[in-house]
GROMACS .gro file of C-alpha atoms in nm:
model
  156
    1UNK     CA    1  -0.781   2.093  -0.925
    2UNK     CA    2  -0.619   1.713  -0.942
    3UNK     CA    3  -0.919   1.559  -1.090
    4UNK     CA    4  -0.973   1.826  -1.373
    5UNK     CA    5  -0.612   1.786  -1.422
    6UNK     CA    6  -0.659   1.366  -1.479
    7UNK     CA    7  -0.971   1.425  -1.663
    8UNK     CA    8  -0.783   1.645  -1.885
    9UNK     CA    9  -0.486   1.408  -1.934
   10UNK     CA   10  -0.732   1.110  -2.001
   11UNK     CA   11  -0.903   1.284  -2.296
   12UNK     CA   12  -0.538   1.392  -2.425
   13UNK     CA   13  -0.460   1.053  -2.430
   14UNK     CA   14  -0.734   0.898  -2.530
   15UNK     CA   15  -0.726   0.784  -2.944
   16UNK     CA   16  -0.925   1.004  -3.176
   17UNK     CA   17  -1.240   0.863  -3.283
   18UNK     CA   18  -1.196   0.732  -3.647
   19UNK     CA   19  -1.344   0.958  -3.897
   20UNK     CA   20  -1.618   0.790  -4.144
   21UNK     CA   21  -1.454   0.628  -4.440
   22UNK     CA   22  -1.654   0.731  -4.728
   23UNK     CA   23  -1.728   0.494  -5.003
   24UNK     CA   24  -1.428   0.435  -5.240
   25UNK     CA   25  -1.494   0.503  -5.607
   26UNK     CA   26  -1.480   0.216  -5.865
   27UNK     CA   27  -1.139   0.035  -5.915
   28UNK     CA   28  -0.957   0.213  -5.600
   29UNK     CA   29  -0.802  -0.106  -5.495
   30UNK     CA   30  -0.642  -0.086  -5.870
   31UNK     CA   31  -0.562   0.281  -5.825
   32UNK     CA   32  -0.363   0.244  -5.477
   33UNK     CA   33  -0.174  -0.090  -5.618
   34UNK     CA   34  -0.094   0.154  -5.970
   35UNK     CA   35   0.024   0.456  -5.744
   36UNK     CA   36   0.257   0.256  -5.502
   37UNK     CA   37   0.407   0.073  -5.820
   38UNK     CA   38   0.470   0.421  -6.007
   39UNK     CA   39   0.604   0.561  -5.675
   40UNK     CA   40   0.814   0.294  -5.638
   41UNK     CA   41   0.920   0.316  -5.996
   42UNK     CA   42   1.051   0.669  -5.919
   43UNK     CA   43   1.254   0.533  -5.623
   44UNK     CA   44   1.413   0.284  -5.806
   45UNK     CA   45   1.528   0.532  -6.072
   46UNK     CA   46   1.684   0.752  -5.769
   47UNK     CA   47   1.870   0.436  -5.626
   48UNK     CA   48   1.581   0.409  -5.342
   49UNK     CA   49   1.401   0.091  -5.251
   50UNK     CA   50   1.068   0.052  -5.384
   51UNK     CA   51   0.744   0.076  -5.088
   52UNK     CA   52   0.548  -0.178  -4.910
   53UNK     CA   53   0.183  -0.158  -4.895
   54UNK     CA   54   0.096  -0.072  -4.544
   55UNK     CA   55  -0.278  -0.147  -4.438
   56UNK     CA   56  -0.233   0.123  -4.139
   57UNK     CA   57  -0.123   0.355  -4.340
   58UNK     CA   58  -0.351   0.290  -4.601
   59UNK     CA   59  -0.642   0.376  -4.383
   60UNK     CA   60  -0.471   0.662  -4.206
   61UNK     CA   61  -0.458   0.786  -4.626
   62UNK     CA   62  -0.839   0.682  -4.680
   63UNK     CA   63  -0.938   0.887  -4.390
   64UNK     CA   64  -0.796   1.191  -4.525
   65UNK     CA   65  -0.941   1.161  -4.856
   66UNK     CA   66  -1.280   1.140  -4.719
   67UNK     CA   67  -1.249   1.395  -4.508
   68UNK     CA   68  -1.121   1.601  -4.794
   69UNK     CA   69  -1.381   1.536  -5.012
   70UNK     CA   70  -1.634   1.569  -4.758
   71UNK     CA   71  -1.546   1.888  -4.646
   72UNK     CA   72  -1.421   1.983  -5.051
   73UNK     CA   73  -1.095   2.110  -4.939
   74UNK     CA   74  -0.749   2.019  -5.005
   75UNK     CA   75  -0.532   1.984  -4.697
   76UNK     CA   76  -0.340   1.737  -4.448
   77UNK     CA   77  -0.563   1.812  -4.129
   78UNK     CA   78  -0.891   1.662  -4.049
   79UNK     CA   79  -1.190   1.886  -3.991
   80UNK     CA   80  -1.159   1.799  -3.634
   81UNK     CA   81  -0.828   1.925  -3.602
   82UNK     CA   82  -0.626   1.574  -3.631
   83UNK     CA   83  -0.274   1.603  -3.844
   84UNK     CA   84  -0.123   1.293  -3.993
   85UNK     CA   85   0.100   1.234  -3.640
   86UNK     CA   86  -0.283   1.202  -3.483
   87UNK     CA   87  -0.403   0.978  -3.785
   88UNK     CA   88  -0.125   0.754  -3.775
   89UNK     CA   89  -0.126   0.695  -3.377
   90UNK     CA   90  -0.522   0.639  -3.398
   91UNK     CA   91  -0.427   0.375  -3.642
   92UNK     CA   92  -0.167   0.223  -3.384
   93UNK     CA   93   0.128   0.268  -3.632
   94UNK     CA   94   0.467   0.351  -3.487
   95UNK     CA   95   0.665   0.534  -3.675
   96UNK     CA   96   1.015   0.708  -3.703
   97UNK     CA   97   0.923   0.891  -4.001
   98UNK     CA   98   0.645   0.965  -4.210
   99UNK     CA   99   0.509   1.188  -4.469
  100UNK     CA  100   0.197   1.294  -4.686
  101UNK     CA  101   0.099   1.401  -5.003
  102UNK     CA  102  -0.245   1.510  -5.107
  103UNK     CA  103  -0.393   1.622  -5.445
  104UNK     CA  104  -0.756   1.697  -5.591
  105UNK     CA  105  -0.836   1.664  -5.980
  106UNK     CA  106  -0.634   1.372  -6.144
  107UNK     CA  107  -0.840   1.110  -6.271
  108UNK     CA  108  -0.554   0.842  -6.272
  109UNK     CA  109  -0.261   0.691  -6.075
  110UNK     CA  110  -0.021   0.822  -6.386
  111UNK     CA  111  -0.179   1.173  -6.367
  112UNK     CA  112  -0.138   1.213  -5.950
  113UNK     CA  113   0.203   1.035  -5.941
  114UNK     CA  114   0.336   1.306  -6.239
  115UNK     CA  115   0.149   1.600  -6.032
  116UNK     CA  116   0.346   1.479  -5.744
  117UNK     CA  117   0.693   1.437  -5.932
  118UNK     CA  118   0.663   1.779  -6.063
  119UNK     CA  119   0.636   1.947  -5.721
  120UNK     CA  120   0.940   1.958  -5.519
  121UNK     CA  121   0.784   1.921  -5.171
  122UNK     CA  122   0.563   1.618  -5.294
  123UNK     CA  123   0.903   1.502  -5.522
  124UNK     CA  124   1.107   1.508  -5.165
  125UNK     CA  125   0.847   1.350  -4.974
  126UNK     CA  126   0.812   1.065  -5.216
  127UNK     CA  127   1.234   1.057  -5.252
  128UNK     CA  128   1.284   1.032  -4.869
  129UNK     CA  129   1.541   0.789  -4.773
  130UNK     CA  130   1.346   0.696  -4.453
  131UNK     CA  131   1.030   0.604  -4.573
  132UNK     CA  132   0.979   0.218  -4.625
  133UNK     CA  133   0.592   0.159  -4.642
  134UNK     CA  134   0.284   0.348  -4.822
  135UNK     CA  135  -0.050   0.348  -4.822
  136UNK     CA  136  -0.333   0.564  -5.064
  137UNK     CA  137  -0.610   0.690  -4.997
  138UNK     CA  138  -0.899   0.831  -5.270
  139UNK     CA  139  -1.211   0.953  -5.242
  140UNK     CA  140  -1.480   1.115  -5.459
  141UNK     CA  141  -1.522   1.450  -5.442
  142UNK     CA  142  -1.868   1.656  -5.426
  143UNK     CA  143  -1.741   1.842  -5.770
  144UNK     CA  144  -1.669   1.511  -5.935
  145UNK     CA  145  -1.310   1.524  -5.867
  146UNK     CA  146  -1.082   1.258  -5.703
  147UNK     CA  147  -0.926   1.337  -5.390
  148UNK     CA  148  -0.566   1.172  -5.297
  149UNK     CA  149  -0.384   1.107  -5.021
  150UNK     CA  150  -0.024   0.922  -5.009
  151UNK     CA  151   0.096   0.862  -4.690
  152UNK     CA  152   0.465   0.741  -4.652
  153UNK     CA  153   0.628   0.582  -4.337
  154UNK     CA  154   0.861   0.375  -4.134
  155UNK     CA  155   0.817   0.210  -3.831
  156UNK     CA  156   1.000   0.285  -3.554
   0.00000   0.00000   0.00000
């Protein structure tokens, strides 16, 4: 019984295999920067600090955007069942607070941020007091529409 339990514990503690990243669309870096700039502007208007770019959050966001594009879904959970917490742990991001917004369709940074700001749950995430960093994922969907993920966080 003990060897089985130990094996289960080792499997449960192992990091998730990184989901394969997909090719980013042309201009993805500029789109990511613009999303963070626009989200930070919304935060400033609400009296909150702007967000800093975090490479680990960007990778967690890109993994979700690619997975959503590959599976033609809009969700916060990878096909293997991993959610935001597992993706952040796999990236080695020790967080106290984290949130994620996803979207499918908008072709520009302005349109996706506008979509999120006009949705109460997404707006709440963007204006969350505790977050300080962000990463943005963008992937081309099979239908040609962009898949977006915005991951927000604060290190512990």
